[in-house]
Short mmCIF file of C-alpha atoms in Angstrom, two decimals:
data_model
loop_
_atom_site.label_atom_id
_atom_site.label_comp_id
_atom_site.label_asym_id
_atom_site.label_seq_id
_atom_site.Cartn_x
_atom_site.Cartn_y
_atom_site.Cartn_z
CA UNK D 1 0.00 0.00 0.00
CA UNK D 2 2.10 2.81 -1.37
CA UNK D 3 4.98 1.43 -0.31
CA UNK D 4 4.57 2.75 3.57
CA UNK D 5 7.69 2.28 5.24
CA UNK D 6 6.15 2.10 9.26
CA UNK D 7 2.55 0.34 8.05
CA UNK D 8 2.98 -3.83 8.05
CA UNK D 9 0.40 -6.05 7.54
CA UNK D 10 1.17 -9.77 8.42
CA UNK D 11 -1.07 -12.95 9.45
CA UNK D 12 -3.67 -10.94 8.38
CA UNK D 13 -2.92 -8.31 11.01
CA UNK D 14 -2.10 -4.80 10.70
CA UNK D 15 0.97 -3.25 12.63
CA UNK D 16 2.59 -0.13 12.48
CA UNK D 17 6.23 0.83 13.72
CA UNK D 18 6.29 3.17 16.80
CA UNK D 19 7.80 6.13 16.54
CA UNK D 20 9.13 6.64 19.68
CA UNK D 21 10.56 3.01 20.71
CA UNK D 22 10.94 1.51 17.36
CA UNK D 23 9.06 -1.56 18.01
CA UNK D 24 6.03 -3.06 16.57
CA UNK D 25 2.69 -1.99 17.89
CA UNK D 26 -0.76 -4.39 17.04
CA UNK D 27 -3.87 -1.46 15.58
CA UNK D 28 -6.80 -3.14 17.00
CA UNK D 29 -9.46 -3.05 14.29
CA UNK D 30 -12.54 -2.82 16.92
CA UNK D 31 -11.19 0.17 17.98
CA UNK D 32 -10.06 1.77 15.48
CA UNK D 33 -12.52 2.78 12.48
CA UNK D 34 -9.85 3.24 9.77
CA UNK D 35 -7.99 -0.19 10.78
CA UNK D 36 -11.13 -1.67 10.70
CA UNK D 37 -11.70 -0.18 6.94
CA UNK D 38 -8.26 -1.28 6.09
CA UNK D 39 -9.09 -4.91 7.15
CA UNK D 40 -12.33 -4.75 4.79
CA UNK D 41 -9.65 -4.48 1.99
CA UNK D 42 -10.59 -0.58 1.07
CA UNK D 43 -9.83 -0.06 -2.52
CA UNK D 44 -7.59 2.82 -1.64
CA UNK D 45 -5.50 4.35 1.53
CA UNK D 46 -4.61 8.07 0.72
CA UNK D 47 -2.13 9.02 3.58
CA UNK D 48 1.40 9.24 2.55
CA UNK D 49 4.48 9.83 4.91
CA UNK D 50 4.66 13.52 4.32
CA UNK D 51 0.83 14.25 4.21
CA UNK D 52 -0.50 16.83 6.63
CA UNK D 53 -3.86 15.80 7.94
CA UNK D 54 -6.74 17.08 9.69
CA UNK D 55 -8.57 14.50 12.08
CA UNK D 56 -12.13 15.66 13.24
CA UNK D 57 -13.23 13.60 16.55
CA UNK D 58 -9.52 12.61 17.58
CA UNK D 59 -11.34 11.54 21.35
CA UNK D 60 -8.27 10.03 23.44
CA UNK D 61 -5.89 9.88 20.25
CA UNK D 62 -5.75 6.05 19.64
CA UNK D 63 -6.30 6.14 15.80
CA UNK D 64 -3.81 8.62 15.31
CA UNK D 65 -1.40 7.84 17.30
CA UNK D 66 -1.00 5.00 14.45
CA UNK D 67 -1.30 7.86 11.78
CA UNK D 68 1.56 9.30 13.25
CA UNK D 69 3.61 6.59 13.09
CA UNK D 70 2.66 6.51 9.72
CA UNK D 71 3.33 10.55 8.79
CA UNK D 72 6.82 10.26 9.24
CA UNK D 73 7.46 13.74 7.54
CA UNK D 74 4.40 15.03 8.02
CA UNK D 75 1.71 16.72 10.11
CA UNK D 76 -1.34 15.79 12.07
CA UNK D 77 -4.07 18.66 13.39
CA UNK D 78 -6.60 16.86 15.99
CA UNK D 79 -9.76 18.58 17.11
CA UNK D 80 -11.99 17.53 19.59
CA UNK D 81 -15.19 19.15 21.83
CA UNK D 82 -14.19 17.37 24.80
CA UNK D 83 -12.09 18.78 27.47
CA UNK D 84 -11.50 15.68 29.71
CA UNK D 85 -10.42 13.57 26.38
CA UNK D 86 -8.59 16.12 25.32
CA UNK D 87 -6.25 15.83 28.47
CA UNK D 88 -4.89 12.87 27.34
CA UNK D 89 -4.62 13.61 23.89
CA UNK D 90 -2.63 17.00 24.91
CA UNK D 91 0.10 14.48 26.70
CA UNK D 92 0.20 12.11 23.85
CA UNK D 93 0.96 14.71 21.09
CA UNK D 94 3.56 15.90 23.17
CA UNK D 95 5.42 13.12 23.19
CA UNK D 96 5.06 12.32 19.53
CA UNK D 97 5.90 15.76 18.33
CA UNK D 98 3.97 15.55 15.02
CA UNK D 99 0.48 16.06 16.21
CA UNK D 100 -1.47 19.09 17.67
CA UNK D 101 -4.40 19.19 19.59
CA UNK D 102 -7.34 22.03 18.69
CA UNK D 103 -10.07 21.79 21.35
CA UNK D 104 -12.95 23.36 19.51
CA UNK D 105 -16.07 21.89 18.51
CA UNK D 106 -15.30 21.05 15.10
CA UNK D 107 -19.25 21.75 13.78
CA UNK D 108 -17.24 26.01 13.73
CA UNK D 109 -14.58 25.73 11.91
CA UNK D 110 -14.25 28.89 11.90
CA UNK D 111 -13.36 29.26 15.25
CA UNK D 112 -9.97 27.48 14.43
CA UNK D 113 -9.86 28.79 11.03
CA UNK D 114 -6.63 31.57 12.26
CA UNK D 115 -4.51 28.76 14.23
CA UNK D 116 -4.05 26.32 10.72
CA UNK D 117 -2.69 28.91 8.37
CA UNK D 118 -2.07 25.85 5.85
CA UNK D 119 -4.08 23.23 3.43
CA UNK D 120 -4.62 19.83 3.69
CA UNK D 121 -4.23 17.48 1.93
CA UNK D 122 -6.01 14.69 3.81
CA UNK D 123 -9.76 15.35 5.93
CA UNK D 124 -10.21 12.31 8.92
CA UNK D 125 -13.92 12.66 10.11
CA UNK D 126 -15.19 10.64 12.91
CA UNK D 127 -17.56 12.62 15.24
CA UNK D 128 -20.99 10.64 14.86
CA UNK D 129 -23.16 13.47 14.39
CA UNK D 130 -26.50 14.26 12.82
CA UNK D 131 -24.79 16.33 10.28
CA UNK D 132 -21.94 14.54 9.48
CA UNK D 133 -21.36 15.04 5.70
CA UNK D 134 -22.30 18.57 6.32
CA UNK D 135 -19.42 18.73 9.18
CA UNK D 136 -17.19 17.18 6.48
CA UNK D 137 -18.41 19.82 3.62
CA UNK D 138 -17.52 23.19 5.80
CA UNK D 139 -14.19 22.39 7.33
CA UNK D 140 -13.26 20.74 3.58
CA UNK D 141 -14.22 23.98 1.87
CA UNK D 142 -11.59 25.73 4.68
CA UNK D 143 -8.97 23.24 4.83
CA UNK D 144 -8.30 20.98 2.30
CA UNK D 145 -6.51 21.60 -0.98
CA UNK D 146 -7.49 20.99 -4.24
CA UNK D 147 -8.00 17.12 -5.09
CA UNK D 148 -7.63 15.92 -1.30
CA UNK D 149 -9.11 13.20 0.47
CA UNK D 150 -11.59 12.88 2.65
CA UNK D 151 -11.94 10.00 5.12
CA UNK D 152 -15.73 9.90 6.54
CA UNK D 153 -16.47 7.07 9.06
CA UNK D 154 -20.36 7.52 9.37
CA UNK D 155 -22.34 6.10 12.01
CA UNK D 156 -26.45 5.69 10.73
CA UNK D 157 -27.73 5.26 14.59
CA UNK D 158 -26.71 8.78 15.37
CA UNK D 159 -28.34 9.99 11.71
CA UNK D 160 -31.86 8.18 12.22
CA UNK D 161 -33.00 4.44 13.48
CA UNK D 162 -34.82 3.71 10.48
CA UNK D 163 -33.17 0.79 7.75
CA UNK D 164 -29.66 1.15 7.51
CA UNK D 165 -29.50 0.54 3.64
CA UNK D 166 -31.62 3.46 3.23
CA UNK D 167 -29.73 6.00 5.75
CA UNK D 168 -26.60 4.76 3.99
CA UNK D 169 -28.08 5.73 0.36
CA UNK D 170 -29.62 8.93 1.50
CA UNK D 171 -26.18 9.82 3.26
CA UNK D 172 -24.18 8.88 0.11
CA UNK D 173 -26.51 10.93 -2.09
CA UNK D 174 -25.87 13.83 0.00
CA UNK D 175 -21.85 12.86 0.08
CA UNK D 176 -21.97 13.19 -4.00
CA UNK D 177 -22.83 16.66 -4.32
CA UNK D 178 -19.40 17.98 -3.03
CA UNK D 179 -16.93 14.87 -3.26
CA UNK D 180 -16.22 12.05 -5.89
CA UNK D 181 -16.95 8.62 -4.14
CA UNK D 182 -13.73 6.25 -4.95
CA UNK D 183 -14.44 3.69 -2.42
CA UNK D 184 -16.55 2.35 0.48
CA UNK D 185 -17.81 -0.16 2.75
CA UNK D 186 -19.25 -1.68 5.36
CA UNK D 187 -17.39 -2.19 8.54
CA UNK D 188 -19.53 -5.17 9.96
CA UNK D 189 -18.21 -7.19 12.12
CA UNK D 190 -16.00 -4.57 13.60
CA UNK D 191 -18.25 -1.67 14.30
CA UNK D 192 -22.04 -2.40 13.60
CA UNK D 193 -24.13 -0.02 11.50
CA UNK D 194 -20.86 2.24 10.28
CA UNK D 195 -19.97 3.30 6.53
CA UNK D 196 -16.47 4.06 5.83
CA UNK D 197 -16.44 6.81 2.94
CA UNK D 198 -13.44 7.43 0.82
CA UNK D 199 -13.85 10.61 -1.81
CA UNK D 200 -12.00 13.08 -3.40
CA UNK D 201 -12.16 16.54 -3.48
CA UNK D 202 -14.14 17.66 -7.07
CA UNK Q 1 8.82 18.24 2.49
CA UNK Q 2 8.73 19.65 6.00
CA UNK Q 3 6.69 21.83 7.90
CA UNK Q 4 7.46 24.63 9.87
CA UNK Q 5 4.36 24.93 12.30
CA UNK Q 6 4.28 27.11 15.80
CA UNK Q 7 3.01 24.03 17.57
CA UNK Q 8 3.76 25.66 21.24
CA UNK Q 9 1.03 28.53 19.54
CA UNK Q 10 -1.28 25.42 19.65
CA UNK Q 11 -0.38 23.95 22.83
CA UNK Q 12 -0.96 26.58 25.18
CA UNK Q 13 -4.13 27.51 23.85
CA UNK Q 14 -5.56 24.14 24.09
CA UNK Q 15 -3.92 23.73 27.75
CA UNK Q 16 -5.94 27.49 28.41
CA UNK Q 17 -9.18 26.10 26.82
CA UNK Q 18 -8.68 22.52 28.76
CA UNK Q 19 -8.52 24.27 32.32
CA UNK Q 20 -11.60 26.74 31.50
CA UNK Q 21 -13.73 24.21 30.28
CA UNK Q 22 -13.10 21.56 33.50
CA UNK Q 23 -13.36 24.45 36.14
CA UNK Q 24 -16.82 25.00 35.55
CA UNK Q 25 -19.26 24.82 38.43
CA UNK Q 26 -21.38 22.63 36.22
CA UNK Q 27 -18.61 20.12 35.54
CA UNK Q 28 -17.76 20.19 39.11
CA UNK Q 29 -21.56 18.88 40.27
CA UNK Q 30 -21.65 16.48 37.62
CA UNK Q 31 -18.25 14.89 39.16
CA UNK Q 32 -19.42 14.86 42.56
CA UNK Q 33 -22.60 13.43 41.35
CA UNK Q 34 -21.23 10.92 39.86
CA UNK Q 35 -19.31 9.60 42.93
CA UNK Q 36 -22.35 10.27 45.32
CA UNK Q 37 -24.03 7.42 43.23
CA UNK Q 38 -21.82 5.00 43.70
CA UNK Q 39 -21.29 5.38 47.30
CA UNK Q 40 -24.26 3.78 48.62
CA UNK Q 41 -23.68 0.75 46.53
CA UNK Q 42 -20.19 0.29 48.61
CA UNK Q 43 -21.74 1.25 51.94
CA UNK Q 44 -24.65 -2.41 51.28
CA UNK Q 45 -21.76 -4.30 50.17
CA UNK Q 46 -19.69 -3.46 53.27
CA UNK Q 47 -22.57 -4.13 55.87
CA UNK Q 48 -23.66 -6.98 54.20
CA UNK Q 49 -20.01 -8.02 54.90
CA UNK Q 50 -20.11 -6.51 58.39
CA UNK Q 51 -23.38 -8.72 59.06
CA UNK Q 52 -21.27 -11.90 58.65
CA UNK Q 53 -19.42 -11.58 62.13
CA UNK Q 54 -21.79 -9.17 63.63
CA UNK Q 55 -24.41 -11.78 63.84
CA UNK Q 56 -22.83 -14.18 65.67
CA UNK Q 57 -22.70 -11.84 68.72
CA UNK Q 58 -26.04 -9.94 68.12
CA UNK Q 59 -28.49 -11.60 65.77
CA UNK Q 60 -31.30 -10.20 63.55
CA UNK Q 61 -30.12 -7.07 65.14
CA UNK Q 62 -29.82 -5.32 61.04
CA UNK Q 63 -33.85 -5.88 61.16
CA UNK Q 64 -34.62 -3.15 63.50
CA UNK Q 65 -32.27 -0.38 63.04
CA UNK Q 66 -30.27 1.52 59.60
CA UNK Q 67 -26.69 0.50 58.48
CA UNK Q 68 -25.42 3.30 60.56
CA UNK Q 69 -27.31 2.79 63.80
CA UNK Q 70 -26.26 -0.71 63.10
CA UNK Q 71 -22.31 0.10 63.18
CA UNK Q 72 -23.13 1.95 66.40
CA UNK Q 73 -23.88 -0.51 68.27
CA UNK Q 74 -22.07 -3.01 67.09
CA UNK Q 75 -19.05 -0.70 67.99
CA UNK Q 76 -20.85 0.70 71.51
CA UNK Q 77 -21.10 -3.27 72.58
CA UNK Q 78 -17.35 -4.50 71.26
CA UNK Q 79 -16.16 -1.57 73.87
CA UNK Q 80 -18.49 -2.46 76.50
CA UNK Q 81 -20.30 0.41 77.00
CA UNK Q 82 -23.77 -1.61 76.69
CA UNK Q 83 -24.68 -4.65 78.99
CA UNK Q 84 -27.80 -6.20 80.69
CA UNK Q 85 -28.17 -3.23 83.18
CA UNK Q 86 -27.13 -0.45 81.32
CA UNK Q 87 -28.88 0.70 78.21
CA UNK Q 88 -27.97 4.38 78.94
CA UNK Q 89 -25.64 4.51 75.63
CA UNK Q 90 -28.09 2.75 73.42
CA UNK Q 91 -31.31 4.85 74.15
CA UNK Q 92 -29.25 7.97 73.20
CA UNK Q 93 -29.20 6.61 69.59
CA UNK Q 94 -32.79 8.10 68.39
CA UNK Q 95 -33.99 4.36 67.45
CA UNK Q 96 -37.81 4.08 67.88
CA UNK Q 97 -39.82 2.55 71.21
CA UNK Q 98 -40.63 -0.07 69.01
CA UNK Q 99 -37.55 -1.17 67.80
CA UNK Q 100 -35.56 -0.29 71.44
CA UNK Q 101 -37.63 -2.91 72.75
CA UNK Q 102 -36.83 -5.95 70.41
CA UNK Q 103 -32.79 -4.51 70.64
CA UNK Q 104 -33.18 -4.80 74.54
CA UNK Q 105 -34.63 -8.41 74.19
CA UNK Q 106 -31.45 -9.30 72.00
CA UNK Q 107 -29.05 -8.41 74.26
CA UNK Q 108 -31.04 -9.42 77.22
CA UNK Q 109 -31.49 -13.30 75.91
CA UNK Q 110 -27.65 -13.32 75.52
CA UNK Q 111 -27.58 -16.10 72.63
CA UNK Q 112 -24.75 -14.37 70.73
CA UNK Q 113 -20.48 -16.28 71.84
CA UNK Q 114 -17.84 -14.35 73.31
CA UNK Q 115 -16.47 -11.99 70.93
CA UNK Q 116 -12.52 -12.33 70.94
CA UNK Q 117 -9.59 -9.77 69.61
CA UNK Q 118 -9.14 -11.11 65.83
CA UNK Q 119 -13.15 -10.62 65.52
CA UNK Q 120 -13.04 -7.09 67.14
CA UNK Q 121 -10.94 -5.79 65.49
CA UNK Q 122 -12.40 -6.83 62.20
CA UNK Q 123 -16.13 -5.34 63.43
CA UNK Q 124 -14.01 -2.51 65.07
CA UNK Q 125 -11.98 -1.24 61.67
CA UNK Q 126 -15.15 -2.14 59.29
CA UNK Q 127 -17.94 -0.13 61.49
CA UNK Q 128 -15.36 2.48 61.67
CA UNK Q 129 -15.10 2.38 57.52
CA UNK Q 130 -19.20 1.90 56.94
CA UNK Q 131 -20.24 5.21 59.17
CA UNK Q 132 -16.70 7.04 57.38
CA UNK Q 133 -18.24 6.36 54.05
CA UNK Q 134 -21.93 7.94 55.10
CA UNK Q 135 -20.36 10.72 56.46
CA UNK Q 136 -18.32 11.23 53.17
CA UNK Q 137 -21.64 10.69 51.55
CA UNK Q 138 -23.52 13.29 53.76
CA UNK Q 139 -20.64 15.78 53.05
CA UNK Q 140 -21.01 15.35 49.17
CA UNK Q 141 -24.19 16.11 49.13
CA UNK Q 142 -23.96 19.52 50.97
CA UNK Q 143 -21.51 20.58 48.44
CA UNK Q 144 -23.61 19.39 45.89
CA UNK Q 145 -26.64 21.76 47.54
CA UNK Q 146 -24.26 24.98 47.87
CA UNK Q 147 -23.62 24.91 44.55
CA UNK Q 148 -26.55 24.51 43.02
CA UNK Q 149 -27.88 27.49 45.61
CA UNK Q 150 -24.80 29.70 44.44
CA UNK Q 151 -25.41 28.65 40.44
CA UNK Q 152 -28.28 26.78 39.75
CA UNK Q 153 -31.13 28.24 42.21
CA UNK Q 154 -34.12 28.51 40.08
CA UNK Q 155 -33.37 24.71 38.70
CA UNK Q 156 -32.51 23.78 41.96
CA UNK Q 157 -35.59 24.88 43.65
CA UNK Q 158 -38.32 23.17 40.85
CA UNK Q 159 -36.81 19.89 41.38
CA UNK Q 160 -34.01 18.65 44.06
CA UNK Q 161 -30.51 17.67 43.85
CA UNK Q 162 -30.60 13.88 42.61
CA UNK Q 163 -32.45 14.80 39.36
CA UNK Q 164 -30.90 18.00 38.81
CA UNK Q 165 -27.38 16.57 38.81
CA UNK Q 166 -28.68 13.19 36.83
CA UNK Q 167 -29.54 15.53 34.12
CA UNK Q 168 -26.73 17.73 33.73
CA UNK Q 169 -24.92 14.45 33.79
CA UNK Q 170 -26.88 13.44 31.20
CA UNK Q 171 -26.95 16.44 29.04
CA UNK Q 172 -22.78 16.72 29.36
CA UNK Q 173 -22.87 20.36 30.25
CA UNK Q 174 -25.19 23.52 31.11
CA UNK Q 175 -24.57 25.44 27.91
CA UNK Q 176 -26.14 22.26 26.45
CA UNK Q 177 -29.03 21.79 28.77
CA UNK Q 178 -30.33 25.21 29.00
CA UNK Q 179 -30.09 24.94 25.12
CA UNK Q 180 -32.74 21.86 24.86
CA UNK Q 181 -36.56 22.32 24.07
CA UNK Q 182 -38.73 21.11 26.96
CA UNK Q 183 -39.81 18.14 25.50
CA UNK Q 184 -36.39 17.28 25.40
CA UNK Q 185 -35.85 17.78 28.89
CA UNK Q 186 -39.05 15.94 29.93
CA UNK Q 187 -37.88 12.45 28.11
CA UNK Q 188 -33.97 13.07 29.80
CA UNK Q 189 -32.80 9.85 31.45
CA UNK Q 190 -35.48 7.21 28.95
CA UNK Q 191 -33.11 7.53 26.09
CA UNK Q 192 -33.65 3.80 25.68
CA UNK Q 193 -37.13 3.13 25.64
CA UNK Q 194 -37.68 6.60 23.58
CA UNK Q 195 -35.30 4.68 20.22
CA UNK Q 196 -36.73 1.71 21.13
CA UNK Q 197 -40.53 3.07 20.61
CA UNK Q 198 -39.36 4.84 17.65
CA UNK Q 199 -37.72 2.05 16.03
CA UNK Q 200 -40.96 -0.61 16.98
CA UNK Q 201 -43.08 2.30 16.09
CA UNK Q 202 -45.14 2.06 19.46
CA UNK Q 203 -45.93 4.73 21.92
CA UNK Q 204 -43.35 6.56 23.00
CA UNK Q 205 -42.50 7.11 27.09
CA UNK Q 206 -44.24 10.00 29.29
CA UNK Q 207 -40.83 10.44 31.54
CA UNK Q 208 -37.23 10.09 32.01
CA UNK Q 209 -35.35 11.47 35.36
CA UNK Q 210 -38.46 13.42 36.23
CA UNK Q 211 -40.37 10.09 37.31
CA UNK Q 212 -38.45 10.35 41.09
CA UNK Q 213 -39.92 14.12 41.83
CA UNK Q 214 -41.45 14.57 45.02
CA UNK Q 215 -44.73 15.63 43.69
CA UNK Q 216 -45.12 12.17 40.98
CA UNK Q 217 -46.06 9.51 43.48
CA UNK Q 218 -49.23 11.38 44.91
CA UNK Q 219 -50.82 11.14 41.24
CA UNK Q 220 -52.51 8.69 39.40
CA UNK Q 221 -50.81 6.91 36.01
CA UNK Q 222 -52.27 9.40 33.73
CA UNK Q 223 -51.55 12.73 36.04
CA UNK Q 224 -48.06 11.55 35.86
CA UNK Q 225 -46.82 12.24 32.05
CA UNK Q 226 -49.27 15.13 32.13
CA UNK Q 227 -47.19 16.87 35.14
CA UNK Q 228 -44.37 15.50 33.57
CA UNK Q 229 -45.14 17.73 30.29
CA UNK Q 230 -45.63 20.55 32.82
CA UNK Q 231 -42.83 20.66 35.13
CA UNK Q 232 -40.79 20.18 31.86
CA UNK Q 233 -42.15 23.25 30.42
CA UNK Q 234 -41.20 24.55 34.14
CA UNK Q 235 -37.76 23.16 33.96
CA UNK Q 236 -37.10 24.97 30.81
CA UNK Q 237 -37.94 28.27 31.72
CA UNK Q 238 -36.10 28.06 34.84
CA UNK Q 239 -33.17 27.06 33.30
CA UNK Q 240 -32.94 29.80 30.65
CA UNK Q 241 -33.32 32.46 33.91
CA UNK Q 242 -30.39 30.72 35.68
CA UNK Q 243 -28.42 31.32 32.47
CA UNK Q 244 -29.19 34.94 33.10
CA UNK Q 245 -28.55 34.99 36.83
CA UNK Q 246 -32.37 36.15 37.44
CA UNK Q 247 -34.63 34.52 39.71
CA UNK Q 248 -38.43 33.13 39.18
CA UNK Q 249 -38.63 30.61 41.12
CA UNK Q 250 -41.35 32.01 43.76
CA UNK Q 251 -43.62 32.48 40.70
CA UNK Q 252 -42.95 29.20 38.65
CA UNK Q 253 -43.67 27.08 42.03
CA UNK Q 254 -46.88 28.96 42.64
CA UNK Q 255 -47.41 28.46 39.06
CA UNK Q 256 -46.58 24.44 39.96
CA UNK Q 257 -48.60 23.81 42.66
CA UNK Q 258 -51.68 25.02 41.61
CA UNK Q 259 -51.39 22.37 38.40
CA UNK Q 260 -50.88 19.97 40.91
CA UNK Q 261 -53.77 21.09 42.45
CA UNK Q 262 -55.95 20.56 39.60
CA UNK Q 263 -54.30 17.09 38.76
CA UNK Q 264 -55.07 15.87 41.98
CA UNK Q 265 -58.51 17.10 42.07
CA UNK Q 266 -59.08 16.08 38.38
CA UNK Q 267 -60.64 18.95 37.48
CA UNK Q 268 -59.17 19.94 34.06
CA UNK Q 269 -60.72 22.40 31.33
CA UNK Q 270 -61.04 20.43 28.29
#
């Protein structure tokens, strides 16, 4: 998978190679949405070594602590609403020295629109909101460059709790108008009821 | 390709926003509440425990007093200061005639052994812990009261401090609370039953928190979700007045009670 130095996949297992010690660390797929994609054989994985990224919904930083493993030249911004997760995100990007936390509620970007005086070239969104794509649409239209990814992990029980197939279609419709689909799936059995969405940038 | 980002720019505004957010007086009551709940739990489990050895000395004494008049005694008798004659120490305790008289009996029969040092100091350090715990829990809870009365007092005053703190626990914050309809606030706490009914497509649930006010158990089944619509509609109002530091509540209570009035008199306009 574009030949990613720190990302190994063995005994059908992913593994990345930590940053900080230099040993191999398991990325548990039931915790982790985008391991969990990755394990559902997702046609395409846009994050390259030197890619800056912007992760919505970072919570206690367990996904990207893997992303930066990955990132080896790059960047990671994390924003989340919640103070008391943020805490331990704050220590963890610290330590790892390409990450930065943003605690703002990431439904404004404006509000952090002055601190990230960059683009992006990769969008992470996993807050499990009503308004998801929407979430997705205004901090892309601030953020991200021209032709970057966006990485949507969308839970249907926090959309509606009518059929799934049908949120999933109505979400997807939605998720046309501003980005090109190139991939997605289904992340049953890891996470029940999520779509992983994979577009680009029109 | 490398970056050159001010990341300390970042840092020390998050570490500013981190401390702002978490020293809120709202944050603050949902902590405490959340450790007030559990306390209880701990204080059955110990006396349970404590009944194990305590029985053997003084038997079916846990049916006529609380946990804590319980650890009393049990630590008023290991140190001798009740026997057959003198039941000076024991009527100080403000147990009932009733229940005095069945205590007296136990102690009086005299079926319980000899209690030696290994057992009395296990009754001795466990009594000690149970009526630590209730005083801990006792504390908590006038904390909790201050600062609702400093923050909170028209919320505080419509309903009382278990199911104002169970809903700002519930909602995550004030901001977010005082920002919900009142039909929101009326189904807090039945989150469950409310997806449930909407995924089955059955009747959705009258209450939430608001089932445990005072004022619910006087009324009959259908009074209930009507007074639960009302105090919700209450709630709301008082809520958005505490978010201006003004208070109502003398006039939404009056307001209140004369509902209740009707409800319990069943005389509604249709």
């Amino acid at each position: 998978m574009n030949n990613l130095k720190s990302l190994i996949f063995k005994d059908n297992t992913y593994y990345t190679i930590d940053k900080i010690s230099g040993k191999k660390r398991f990325w548990d797929p039931t915790r982790s949405k985008v391991c969990a994609a990755l394990k559902k054989k997702i046609n395409i994985f846009p994050i390259e070594e030197d890619s800056k990224i912007l992760y919505l919904g970072v919570a206690e930083g367990y996904t990207i602590s893997y992303i930066s493993d990955i990132i080896l030249k790059g960047i990671a911004i994390g924003v989340d609403i919640s103070a008391h997760s943020m805490q331990k995100f704050y220590l963890i990007s610290k330590k790892r020295g390409n990450l930065v936390p943003i605690l703002e509620d990431a439904n404004k970007p404006e509000k952090y629109k002055d601190l990230v005086d960059f683009k992006v070239d990769i969008i992470i969104q996993d807050v499990a909101q009503k308004n998801q794509v929407e979430i997705l649409k205004k901090n892309s239209d601030v953020f991200l460059k021209e032709k970057g990814f966006v990485m949507l992990s969308l839970k249907t029980t926090a959309i509606s709790q009518g059929k799934t197939s049908n949120i999933i279609e109505k979400q997807l419709q939605e998720f046309r108008k501003y980005f090109k689909i190139i991939d997605y799936k289904r992340l049953d059995p890891f996470e029940k009821k999520h779509i992983f969405v994979i577009g680009q940038k029109i | 390709m490398t970056i050159n980002l001010d990341s300390e720019k970042f840092f020390n505004k998050t570490k500013i926003n981190i401390k702002e957010k978490l020293e809120k007086a709202d944050q603050k009551i949902i902590n405490i509440s959340l450790i007030v709940d559990k306390i209880p739990k701990n204080i059955n489990e110990l006396s349970e425990q404590l009944r194990i050895i305590a029985d053997l000395r003084l038997p079916t004494l846990d049916q006529y007093t609380t946990i804590k008049q319980h650890c009393e005694i049990c630590l008023l008798d290991i140190n001798n200061k009740i026997s057959k004659s003198n039941f000076e120490e024991l009527e100080s305790l403000s147990i009932t005639n009733d229940n005095l008289k069945h205590i007296k009996q136990i102690i009086l029969e005299d079926i319980g052994i000899e209690i030696d040092t290994d057992y009395k100091n296990i009754i001795e350090e466990m009594c000690t812990n149970i009526l630590n715990l209730i005083k801990l829990k006792d504390n908590l809870e006038n904390i909790l009261e201050k600062l609702f009365l400093e923050n909170y007092i028209n919320f505080y005053k419509l309903t009382n401090i278990k199911i104002a703190s169970k809903m700002l626990e519930i909602a995550g914050s004030f901001k977010r609370l005082v920002s919900m309809p009142a039909s929101t606030i009326q189904l807090l706490g039945s989150e469950k039953s409310f997806f449930k009914a909407l995924k089955t497509h059955k009747n959705t649930p009258k209450y939430g928190v608001l089932y445990n006010h005072p004022s619910m158990q006087s009324l009959s089944k259908r009074n209930k979700g009507r007074f639960a619509r009302t105090i919700a509609a209450k709630i709301s109002i008082a809520l958005k007045s505490d978010f201006n530091k003004t208070e109502i509540y003398p006039e939404l209570l009056k307001k209140l009670n004369n509902k209740l009035e009707q409800y319990k008199q069943n005389n509604l306009k249709k």
